[in-house]
Amino acid sequence: MFVFVCAGCGAELTTPLSQVSLPVHARQKYGNGAQLPVLMESGTFAVDPDSWGGPWRMWDEIDPSEAEARGIYAPVYALSDSPPGASVIAPGDIRGTRLIPEKRGGACCGLDGADGPNMACEACGLPVATRVDDCSLWQAVRLSSDAVRRVPVDGVHVASLSWAELAEKGEKTPPFEPIATWTGRLGSNHYWSWSPQWEAAAGQALAHLLVASQGQPVKVPDGLTADVFQRALDALLPAGPPKRRAVLAGPGQPSPDAGVDILLVPVHPQTGQTWTPASTTASAYLVPLPLGVWLWLVSPQPYLAVPASGRIPRDVLRDDPLPLLPNYLFRADRGTFQHTLVRLPAMRSPWLRTILENLRQGTSVDLF
C-alpha cells in the first residue's frame, strides 16, 4: 500500500491506498445532467497512463510521428498536453488539501477540471490534484504525477486474488440500473437505463472486436452478448455469412475450441492483466472485458435483486415485479470506443480508418 505526499513539502495528501486497475469508464461522459457515483472504490488508486485535461493542442498542430510516439495511430480532435500518469482516487480518500475557487472550470453542477488542477496542498499551496464531480462525469480526484510522490506503507501488503477466487467470489455488474438526474422539474429524479459501466465496457471491447475481425463478418454468442455487440458488428463490418467467431472464455469456463478466432475474456480488477487461455487457443485475439461485466455474461442472473426490508421464511416464494427495462436498444459508449480504437496499432489499416471516419461524419447507423 502507498500514501501520496506533496512533491513540494512532503505533506501527506491521502489515506493508505492499494493499487488496482483503472476502470474502463474512467473517462466516460454519460448522458445529460446525470448524477454518476464515485469512480474508485475507497482505499484504492489507479494510474491513468494517458494525459487528461488541459492544455490542449489541435490535431493539425501535432506531427503524426509525435502522436504515434504517444500511442495514437489515427487523427483525433485534440490531444491533452498535461503530464500523463495521474493517480486516480476516491474524493473521500484525499487529505491535507484545499480547493482553488478560481479553477472551477466550465461546469454547471460541480467541478470538471477544465481549468487544470483545482486542489492545492494545504501546507505549501502547490497545486497537486484535480477534483471532478460535475454532472455526467464519474466523481474522482486525479493526483498530478508531477506534483505528488508515492511512498510505500511499511509492513502492509495487499495480495492479488487468483483467477479462481475471482471467478467464484467476484462481484457481478448488472446490465441495467436506475440513473439519478437533476433534470426533473421538481428536482432530483431517476430513470431506468442500461448501465453506464456496460456501455463503456462495450465501447472498449467493440474497438478490439473490429480489429480482431480483420474486416470480416463476426458472430458473437446469442443472448445478452449478442444484444450488446451483434448489431454494431453487423452495421460496421461487411455483410455476409460470419467468417470469424467470438466466444466467452475465462476462469472456470470450458476450454474453447481450437478453431475459435476471438475470445471475450476478463481483465483482473487488481493487476489489470488480461486472462490468457491455454496454448490450444493461443492464436485467438483476446478482447478484454471488465470482470463484473464478464461474470454477468457467462452467468447471468434471471432478474435483478429488489431492495426489501425484513426477512422472508425460506419456504416462501417471492413474487416481486421484475424491474423495468430500458426502452431502447443497447448502445456502446462512443467516447470510450474512439479513445480505445485510435490507440490500437491496427488503426494504420485504411479499412479501419474508413470505419472511424464514417462514424465521425454520421454516415453510419445510430450505434452509440
CSV table of C-alpha atoms in Angstrom, one decimal:
chain,number,residue,atom,x,y,z
A,1,MET,CA,0.0,0.0,0.0
A,2,PHE,CA,1.0,3.6,-0.5
A,3,VAL,CA,0.5,7.1,0.8
A,4,PHE,CA,0.8,10.0,-1.6
A,5,VAL,CA,2.7,13.1,-0.4
A,6,CYS,CA,3.2,16.6,-1.8
A,7,ALA,CA,6.3,16.8,-4.0
A,8,GLY,CA,6.8,20.4,-2.7
A,9,CYS,CA,6.8,19.9,1.0
A,10,GLY,CA,6.3,16.2,1.7
A,11,ALA,CA,2.9,16.6,3.5
A,12,GLU,CA,0.6,13.6,3.4
A,13,LEU,CA,-2.2,14.0,0.9
A,14,THR,CA,-4.1,10.7,1.1
A,15,THR,CA,-5.1,7.8,3.3
A,16,PRO,CA,-3.2,4.5,2.7
A,17,LEU,CA,-4.2,3.1,-0.7
A,18,SER,CA,-3.7,-0.1,-2.7
A,19,GLN,CA,-3.2,-0.1,-6.5
A,20,VAL,CA,-5.9,-1.5,-8.8
A,21,SER,CA,-6.6,-1.4,-12.5
A,22,LEU,CA,-8.1,1.8,-13.9
A,23,PRO,CA,-11.8,1.3,-14.6
A,24,VAL,CA,-12.8,1.3,-18.3
A,25,HIS,CA,-15.3,4.0,-17.6
A,26,ALA,CA,-12.8,6.4,-16.1
A,27,ARG,CA,-13.1,8.9,-19.0
A,28,GLN,CA,-16.8,8.4,-19.7
A,29,LYS,CA,-19.2,11.3,-20.1
A,30,TYR,CA,-22.6,9.9,-19.7
A,31,GLY,CA,-26.0,11.5,-20.7
A,32,ASN,CA,-27.0,15.0,-19.7
A,33,GLY,CA,-27.4,16.0,-16.1
A,34,ALA,CA,-26.9,12.5,-14.8
A,35,GLN,CA,-25.6,12.1,-11.2
A,36,LEU,CA,-22.8,9.4,-11.6
A,37,PRO,CA,-21.3,7.9,-8.4
A,38,VAL,CA,-17.7,7.8,-7.2
A,39,LEU,CA,-15.3,6.1,-9.8
A,40,MET,CA,-12.8,4.4,-7.5
A,41,GLU,CA,-13.5,2.2,-4.5
A,42,SER,CA,-12.4,3.8,-1.3
A,43,GLY,CA,-8.9,2.7,-0.3
A,44,THR,CA,-7.7,2.2,-3.9
A,45,PHE,CA,-6.0,4.1,-6.6
A,46,ALA,CA,-5.3,3.5,-10.3
A,47,VAL,CA,-2.8,5.1,-12.6
A,48,ASP,CA,-4.1,6.7,-15.9
A,49,PRO,CA,-1.3,6.2,-18.5
A,50,ASP,CA,-2.7,8.8,-20.8
A,51,SER,CA,-2.8,12.6,-20.5
A,52,TRP,CA,-6.0,14.1,-19.2
A,53,GLY,CA,-7.3,17.7,-19.3
A,54,GLY,CA,-5.8,21.0,-20.5
A,55,PRO,CA,-3.7,22.4,-22.0
A,56,TRP,CA,-4.8,21.1,-25.4
A,57,ARG,CA,-3.4,21.0,-28.9
A,58,MET,CA,-5.5,20.6,-32.1
A,59,TRP,CA,-4.6,17.6,-34.3
A,60,ASP,CA,-3.2,19.8,-37.1
A,61,GLU,CA,-0.6,21.2,-34.6
A,62,ILE,CA,0.8,17.7,-34.0
A,63,ASP,CA,3.2,15.8,-36.1
A,64,PRO,CA,2.0,12.2,-36.8
A,65,SER,CA,5.3,10.7,-35.5
A,66,GLU,CA,4.8,12.5,-32.2
A,67,ALA,CA,1.2,11.1,-32.0
A,68,GLU,CA,2.5,7.6,-32.7
A,69,ALA,CA,5.2,8.0,-30.0
A,70,ARG,CA,2.3,8.7,-27.6
A,71,GLY,CA,0.5,5.6,-28.8
A,72,ILE,CA,-2.1,7.3,-31.0
A,73,TYR,CA,-2.4,5.9,-34.5
A,74,ALA,CA,-5.3,7.9,-36.1
A,75,PRO,CA,-6.5,11.5,-36.1
A,76,VAL,CA,-8.3,12.9,-33.0
A,77,TYR,CA,-9.9,16.3,-32.4
A,78,ALA,CA,-7.3,17.4,-29.9
A,79,LEU,CA,-4.6,16.0,-27.6
A,80,SER,CA,-4.1,16.8,-24.0
A,81,ASP,CA,-0.6,18.2,-23.2
A,82,SER,CA,-0.9,17.6,-19.4
A,83,PRO,CA,1.6,15.2,-17.7
A,84,PRO,CA,0.5,11.6,-18.1
A,85,GLY,CA,0.4,9.1,-15.3
A,86,ALA,CA,-2.1,10.8,-12.9
A,87,SER,CA,-3.2,8.6,-9.9
A,88,VAL,CA,-7.0,8.5,-9.7
A,89,ILE,CA,-8.6,8.1,-6.2
A,90,ALA,CA,-12.0,8.4,-4.5
A,91,PRO,CA,-12.7,12.0,-3.3
A,92,GLY,CA,-13.1,10.7,0.3
A,93,ASP,CA,-9.5,9.5,0.4
A,94,ILE,CA,-7.9,12.9,-0.1
A,95,ARG,CA,-6.3,14.7,2.9
A,96,GLY,CA,-4.5,18.0,3.6
A,97,THR,CA,-5.8,19.9,0.6
A,98,ARG,CA,-8.0,22.9,-0.2
A,99,LEU,CA,-10.0,23.8,-3.3
A,100,ILE,CA,-8.8,26.6,-5.6
A,101,PRO,CA,-12.0,28.5,-6.2
A,102,GLU,CA,-10.8,30.3,-9.4
A,103,LYS,CA,-10.2,26.9,-11.0
A,104,ARG,CA,-13.8,25.9,-11.1
A,105,GLY,CA,-13.8,25.3,-14.9
A,106,GLY,CA,-16.9,25.4,-17.1
A,107,ALA,CA,-19.0,23.0,-15.1
A,108,CYS,CA,-22.7,23.5,-14.4
A,109,CYS,CA,-23.3,21.3,-11.3
A,110,GLY,CA,-19.8,20.8,-9.8
A,111,LEU,CA,-16.2,20.7,-10.9
A,112,ASP,CA,-15.0,19.4,-14.3
A,113,GLY,CA,-11.2,20.1,-14.1
A,114,ALA,CA,-11.3,22.0,-17.4
A,115,ASP,CA,-9.0,24.8,-15.9
A,116,GLY,CA,-6.4,22.3,-14.7
A,117,PRO,CA,-5.6,21.3,-11.1
A,118,ASN,CA,-8.2,22.8,-8.7
A,119,MET,CA,-6.8,21.4,-5.4
A,120,ALA,CA,-3.7,22.7,-3.6
A,121,CYS,CA,-1.6,21.3,-0.8
A,122,GLU,CA,-2.9,22.9,2.4
A,123,ALA,CA,0.7,23.2,3.8
A,124,CYS,CA,2.6,24.8,0.9
A,125,GLY,CA,-0.1,25.9,-1.7
A,126,LEU,CA,1.3,23.7,-4.5
A,127,PRO,CA,-1.5,22.7,-7.0
A,128,VAL,CA,-1.5,18.9,-6.6
A,129,ALA,CA,-4.8,17.5,-7.8
A,130,THR,CA,-7.9,17.9,-9.8
A,131,ARG,CA,-11.3,17.1,-8.4
A,132,VAL,CA,-14.1,16.1,-10.8
A,133,ASP,CA,-17.7,15.8,-9.7
A,134,ASP,CA,-19.8,17.6,-12.3
A,135,CYS,CA,-23.0,16.1,-13.7
A,136,SER,CA,-22.5,13.3,-16.3
A,137,LEU,CA,-18.9,12.6,-15.0
A,138,TRP,CA,-17.7,10.0,-12.6
A,139,GLN,CA,-16.6,11.6,-9.3
A,140,ALA,CA,-12.9,11.3,-8.7
A,141,VAL,CA,-9.7,13.1,-7.7
A,142,ARG,CA,-6.8,13.0,-10.1
A,143,LEU,CA,-3.4,13.4,-8.3
A,144,SER,CA,-0.9,15.1,-10.7
A,145,SER,CA,2.1,12.9,-11.5
A,146,ASP,CA,4.5,15.9,-11.4
A,147,ALA,CA,3.2,17.3,-8.1
A,148,VAL,CA,2.9,14.2,-5.8
A,149,ARG,CA,5.1,11.3,-4.8
A,150,ARG,CA,4.1,7.8,-3.8
A,151,VAL,CA,5.5,6.5,-0.5
A,152,PRO,CA,5.2,2.8,0.5
A,153,VAL,CA,3.4,2.0,3.8
A,154,ASP,CA,5.8,-0.2,5.8
A,155,GLY,CA,4.5,-3.7,6.7
A,156,VAL,CA,1.3,-3.5,4.7
A,157,HIS,CA,0.8,-5.7,1.6
A,158,VAL,CA,-2.4,-6.4,-0.3
A,159,ALA,CA,-2.3,-9.8,-2.1
A,160,SER,CA,-3.9,-10.2,-5.5
A,161,LEU,CA,-6.7,-12.6,-5.8
A,162,SER,CA,-6.3,-15.6,-8.0
A,163,TRP,CA,-8.4,-16.1,-11.1
A,164,ALA,CA,-10.2,-19.0,-9.4
A,165,GLU,CA,-11.1,-16.8,-6.5
A,166,LEU,CA,-12.3,-14.0,-8.8
A,167,ALA,CA,-14.5,-16.5,-10.7
A,168,GLU,CA,-16.0,-17.8,-7.5
A,169,LYS,CA,-16.3,-14.6,-5.5
A,170,GLY,CA,-16.1,-11.7,-8.0
A,171,GLU,CA,-18.9,-9.2,-7.9
A,172,LYS,CA,-21.1,-9.1,-11.0
A,173,THR,CA,-22.0,-5.8,-12.6
A,174,PRO,CA,-25.8,-5.7,-13.5
A,175,PRO,CA,-26.5,-4.6,-17.1
A,176,PHE,CA,-29.4,-2.3,-16.0
A,177,GLU,CA,-29.6,0.3,-13.2
A,178,PRO,CA,-31.5,3.4,-12.2
A,179,ILE,CA,-29.8,6.6,-13.2
A,180,ALA,CA,-30.2,9.7,-11.0
A,181,THR,CA,-30.6,13.0,-12.6
A,182,TRP,CA,-31.0,16.7,-11.7
A,183,THR,CA,-33.1,17.5,-14.8
A,184,GLY,CA,-36.5,16.8,-13.3
A,185,ARG,CA,-38.9,19.8,-12.9
A,186,LEU,CA,-39.2,19.0,-9.2
A,187,GLY,CA,-35.5,18.5,-8.6
A,188,SER,CA,-33.8,15.1,-8.3
A,189,ASN,CA,-35.3,12.3,-10.5
A,190,HIS,CA,-34.2,9.0,-12.0
A,191,TYR,CA,-34.8,6.7,-14.9
A,192,TRP,CA,-34.1,3.0,-15.6
A,193,SER,CA,-31.3,2.5,-18.1
A,194,TRP,CA,-28.6,0.3,-19.5
A,195,SER,CA,-25.6,0.5,-17.1
A,196,PRO,CA,-23.1,3.2,-18.0
A,197,GLN,CA,-20.3,0.8,-17.0
A,198,TRP,CA,-21.6,-1.7,-19.5
A,199,GLU,CA,-21.8,0.9,-22.2
A,200,ALA,CA,-18.2,1.9,-21.6
A,201,ALA,CA,-17.0,-1.7,-21.4
A,202,ALA,CA,-18.8,-2.4,-24.7
A,203,GLY,CA,-17.1,0.7,-26.3
A,204,GLN,CA,-13.7,-0.7,-25.4
A,205,ALA,CA,-14.5,-4.3,-26.4
A,206,LEU,CA,-16.1,-3.2,-29.7
A,207,ALA,CA,-12.9,-1.4,-30.8
A,208,HIS,CA,-11.0,-4.7,-30.2
A,209,LEU,CA,-13.6,-6.7,-31.9
A,210,LEU,CA,-13.3,-4.6,-35.0
A,211,VAL,CA,-9.5,-5.1,-35.0
A,212,ALA,CA,-10.0,-8.9,-34.4
A,213,SER,CA,-12.5,-9.1,-37.3
A,214,GLN,CA,-9.8,-8.4,-39.9
A,215,GLY,CA,-12.6,-6.7,-41.9
A,216,GLN,CA,-14.7,-9.8,-42.0
A,217,PRO,CA,-18.2,-10.5,-40.5
A,218,VAL,CA,-18.1,-11.7,-36.9
A,219,LYS,CA,-20.6,-13.8,-34.9
A,220,VAL,CA,-20.8,-13.4,-31.1
A,221,PRO,CA,-22.7,-15.8,-28.7
A,222,ASP,CA,-26.5,-15.4,-28.7
A,223,GLY,CA,-28.4,-13.8,-25.8
A,224,LEU,CA,-27.1,-10.8,-23.9
A,225,THR,CA,-23.7,-10.8,-25.6
A,226,ALA,CA,-25.4,-10.5,-29.0
A,227,ASP,CA,-27.7,-7.7,-27.6
A,228,VAL,CA,-24.5,-5.8,-26.7
A,229,PHE,CA,-22.3,-6.4,-29.7
A,230,GLN,CA,-24.0,-8.0,-32.7
A,231,ARG,CA,-26.0,-5.0,-34.0
A,232,ALA,CA,-22.9,-2.8,-34.1
A,233,LEU,CA,-20.7,-5.5,-35.7
A,234,ASP,CA,-23.3,-6.1,-38.4
A,235,ALA,CA,-23.5,-2.4,-39.2
A,236,LEU,CA,-19.8,-1.7,-39.2
A,237,LEU,CA,-18.5,-4.8,-40.9
A,238,PRO,CA,-19.3,-6.1,-44.4
A,239,ALA,CA,-22.5,-8.1,-44.9
A,240,GLY,CA,-22.4,-11.9,-45.4
A,241,PRO,CA,-22.0,-15.1,-43.5
A,242,PRO,CA,-19.8,-14.9,-40.4
A,243,LYS,CA,-16.2,-15.8,-41.1
A,244,ARG,CA,-14.9,-15.2,-37.7
A,245,ARG,CA,-16.4,-16.5,-34.4
A,246,ALA,CA,-16.1,-15.0,-30.9
A,247,VAL,CA,-16.9,-16.9,-27.7
A,248,LEU,CA,-16.7,-16.1,-24.0
A,249,ALA,CA,-13.7,-17.7,-22.3
A,250,GLY,CA,-12.0,-17.4,-18.9
A,251,PRO,CA,-11.5,-19.0,-15.5
A,252,GLY,CA,-14.0,-21.7,-14.6
A,253,GLN,CA,-15.3,-21.9,-18.2
A,254,PRO,CA,-14.8,-24.9,-20.6
A,255,SER,CA,-11.8,-24.7,-22.9
A,256,PRO,CA,-12.8,-23.0,-26.2
A,257,ASP,CA,-12.5,-25.0,-29.4
A,258,ALA,CA,-9.1,-24.7,-31.1
A,259,GLY,CA,-10.7,-23.1,-34.2
A,260,VAL,CA,-12.2,-20.1,-32.4
A,261,ASP,CA,-10.9,-16.8,-33.7
A,262,ILE,CA,-11.8,-14.4,-30.9
A,263,LEU,CA,-12.1,-14.8,-27.1
A,264,LEU,CA,-14.1,-12.4,-24.9
A,265,VAL,CA,-12.1,-12.6,-21.7
A,266,PRO,CA,-12.0,-10.9,-18.3
A,267,VAL,CA,-9.4,-8.3,-17.0
A,268,HIS,CA,-8.1,-8.8,-13.5
A,269,PRO,CA,-9.5,-5.9,-11.4
A,270,GLN,CA,-6.4,-5.5,-9.3
A,271,THR,CA,-3.5,-6.1,-11.7
A,272,GLY,CA,-5.1,-5.1,-15.0
A,273,GLN,CA,-3.8,-8.3,-16.6
A,274,THR,CA,-6.0,-10.0,-19.3
A,275,TRP,CA,-6.8,-13.6,-18.7
A,276,THR,CA,-4.8,-15.8,-21.0
A,277,PRO,CA,-6.0,-19.2,-22.4
A,278,ALA,CA,-4.2,-22.4,-22.8
A,279,SER,CA,-1.9,-22.9,-25.7
A,280,THR,CA,-4.6,-24.6,-27.9
A,281,THR,CA,-6.2,-21.2,-28.5
A,282,ALA,CA,-3.1,-19.1,-28.1
A,283,SER,CA,-3.6,-17.6,-31.6
A,284,ALA,CA,-7.1,-16.3,-30.8
A,285,TYR,CA,-7.5,-12.5,-30.4
A,286,LEU,CA,-8.2,-11.6,-26.8
A,287,VAL,CA,-11.0,-9.0,-26.3
A,288,PRO,CA,-10.9,-7.5,-22.8
A,289,LEU,CA,-13.9,-7.1,-20.6
A,290,PRO,CA,-14.2,-5.8,-17.0
A,291,LEU,CA,-14.6,-8.7,-14.6
A,292,GLY,CA,-18.0,-7.7,-13.4
A,293,VAL,CA,-19.4,-7.5,-16.9
A,294,TRP,CA,-17.8,-10.8,-18.0
A,295,LEU,CA,-19.1,-12.6,-14.9
A,296,TRP,CA,-22.7,-11.5,-15.8
A,297,LEU,CA,-22.3,-12.6,-19.4
A,298,VAL,CA,-21.1,-16.1,-18.5
A,299,SER,CA,-23.6,-16.5,-15.7
A,300,PRO,CA,-26.5,-14.0,-15.9
A,301,GLN,CA,-29.0,-13.6,-13.1
A,302,PRO,CA,-32.6,-14.3,-14.1
A,303,TYR,CA,-33.6,-10.9,-12.7
A,304,LEU,CA,-32.1,-8.2,-10.6
A,305,ALA,CA,-32.4,-8.1,-6.9
A,306,VAL,CA,-35.1,-5.9,-5.4
A,307,PRO,CA,-34.4,-4.0,-2.2
A,308,ALA,CA,-36.6,-5.3,0.7
A,309,SER,CA,-36.8,-5.0,4.5
A,310,GLY,CA,-37.2,-7.8,7.0
A,311,ARG,CA,-36.8,-11.5,6.3
A,312,ILE,CA,-38.9,-13.9,4.4
A,313,PRO,CA,-39.2,-17.5,5.5
A,314,ARG,CA,-37.2,-20.0,3.5
A,315,ASP,CA,-40.3,-21.8,2.2
A,316,VAL,CA,-42.0,-18.6,0.8
A,317,LEU,CA,-41.5,-17.8,-2.8
A,318,ARG,CA,-41.1,-14.1,-3.7
A,319,ASP,CA,-43.3,-12.6,-6.5
A,320,ASP,CA,-41.7,-9.1,-6.7
A,321,PRO,CA,-42.3,-7.5,-10.1
A,322,LEU,CA,-39.4,-7.5,-12.5
A,323,PRO,CA,-37.5,-4.2,-12.8
A,324,LEU,CA,-38.3,-2.0,-15.8
A,325,LEU,CA,-36.0,-2.5,-18.8
A,326,PRO,CA,-34.6,0.3,-21.0
A,327,ASN,CA,-36.9,1.3,-23.8
A,328,TYR,CA,-34.0,1.5,-26.4
A,329,LEU,CA,-31.5,-0.9,-27.9
A,330,PHE,CA,-28.1,-1.2,-26.3
A,331,ARG,CA,-25.6,1.4,-27.5
A,332,ALA,CA,-21.8,1.4,-26.7
A,333,ASP,CA,-20.1,4.5,-25.3
A,334,ARG,CA,-18.8,6.5,-28.3
A,335,GLY,CA,-16.0,8.2,-26.3
A,336,THR,CA,-14.6,5.0,-24.9
A,337,PHE,CA,-14.8,3.3,-28.3
A,338,GLN,CA,-12.9,6.1,-30.1
A,339,HIS,CA,-10.4,6.5,-27.3
A,340,THR,CA,-9.6,2.8,-27.5
A,341,LEU,CA,-9.7,2.4,-31.2
A,342,VAL,CA,-7.2,5.2,-32.1
A,343,ARG,CA,-4.7,3.7,-29.6
A,344,LEU,CA,-4.6,0.3,-31.3
A,345,PRO,CA,-1.7,-0.1,-33.8
A,346,ALA,CA,-4.1,-1.8,-36.3
A,347,MET,CA,-5.6,1.7,-36.9
A,348,ARG,CA,-2.9,2.2,-39.5
A,349,SER,CA,-5.1,0.0,-41.8
A,350,PRO,CA,-7.2,2.0,-44.3
A,351,TRP,CA,-10.3,-0.1,-43.8
A,352,LEU,CA,-10.4,0.7,-40.0
A,353,ARG,CA,-9.7,4.4,-40.6
A,354,THR,CA,-12.7,4.4,-43.1
A,355,ILE,CA,-15.0,3.0,-40.3
A,356,LEU,CA,-13.8,5.7,-37.9
A,357,GLU,CA,-14.2,8.5,-40.4
A,358,ASN,CA,-17.8,7.3,-41.3
A,359,LEU,CA,-18.7,7.3,-37.6
A,360,ARG,CA,-17.4,10.9,-37.2
A,361,GLN,CA,-19.3,12.1,-40.3
A,362,GLY,CA,-22.5,10.4,-39.1
A,363,THR,CA,-22.8,8.2,-42.1
A,364,SER,CA,-23.2,5.0,-40.1
A,365,VAL,CA,-26.3,3.9,-38.2
A,366,ASP,CA,-27.0,5.2,-34.7
A,367,LEU,CA,-25.0,2.7,-32.7
A,368,PHE,CA,-23.7,5.0,-29.9
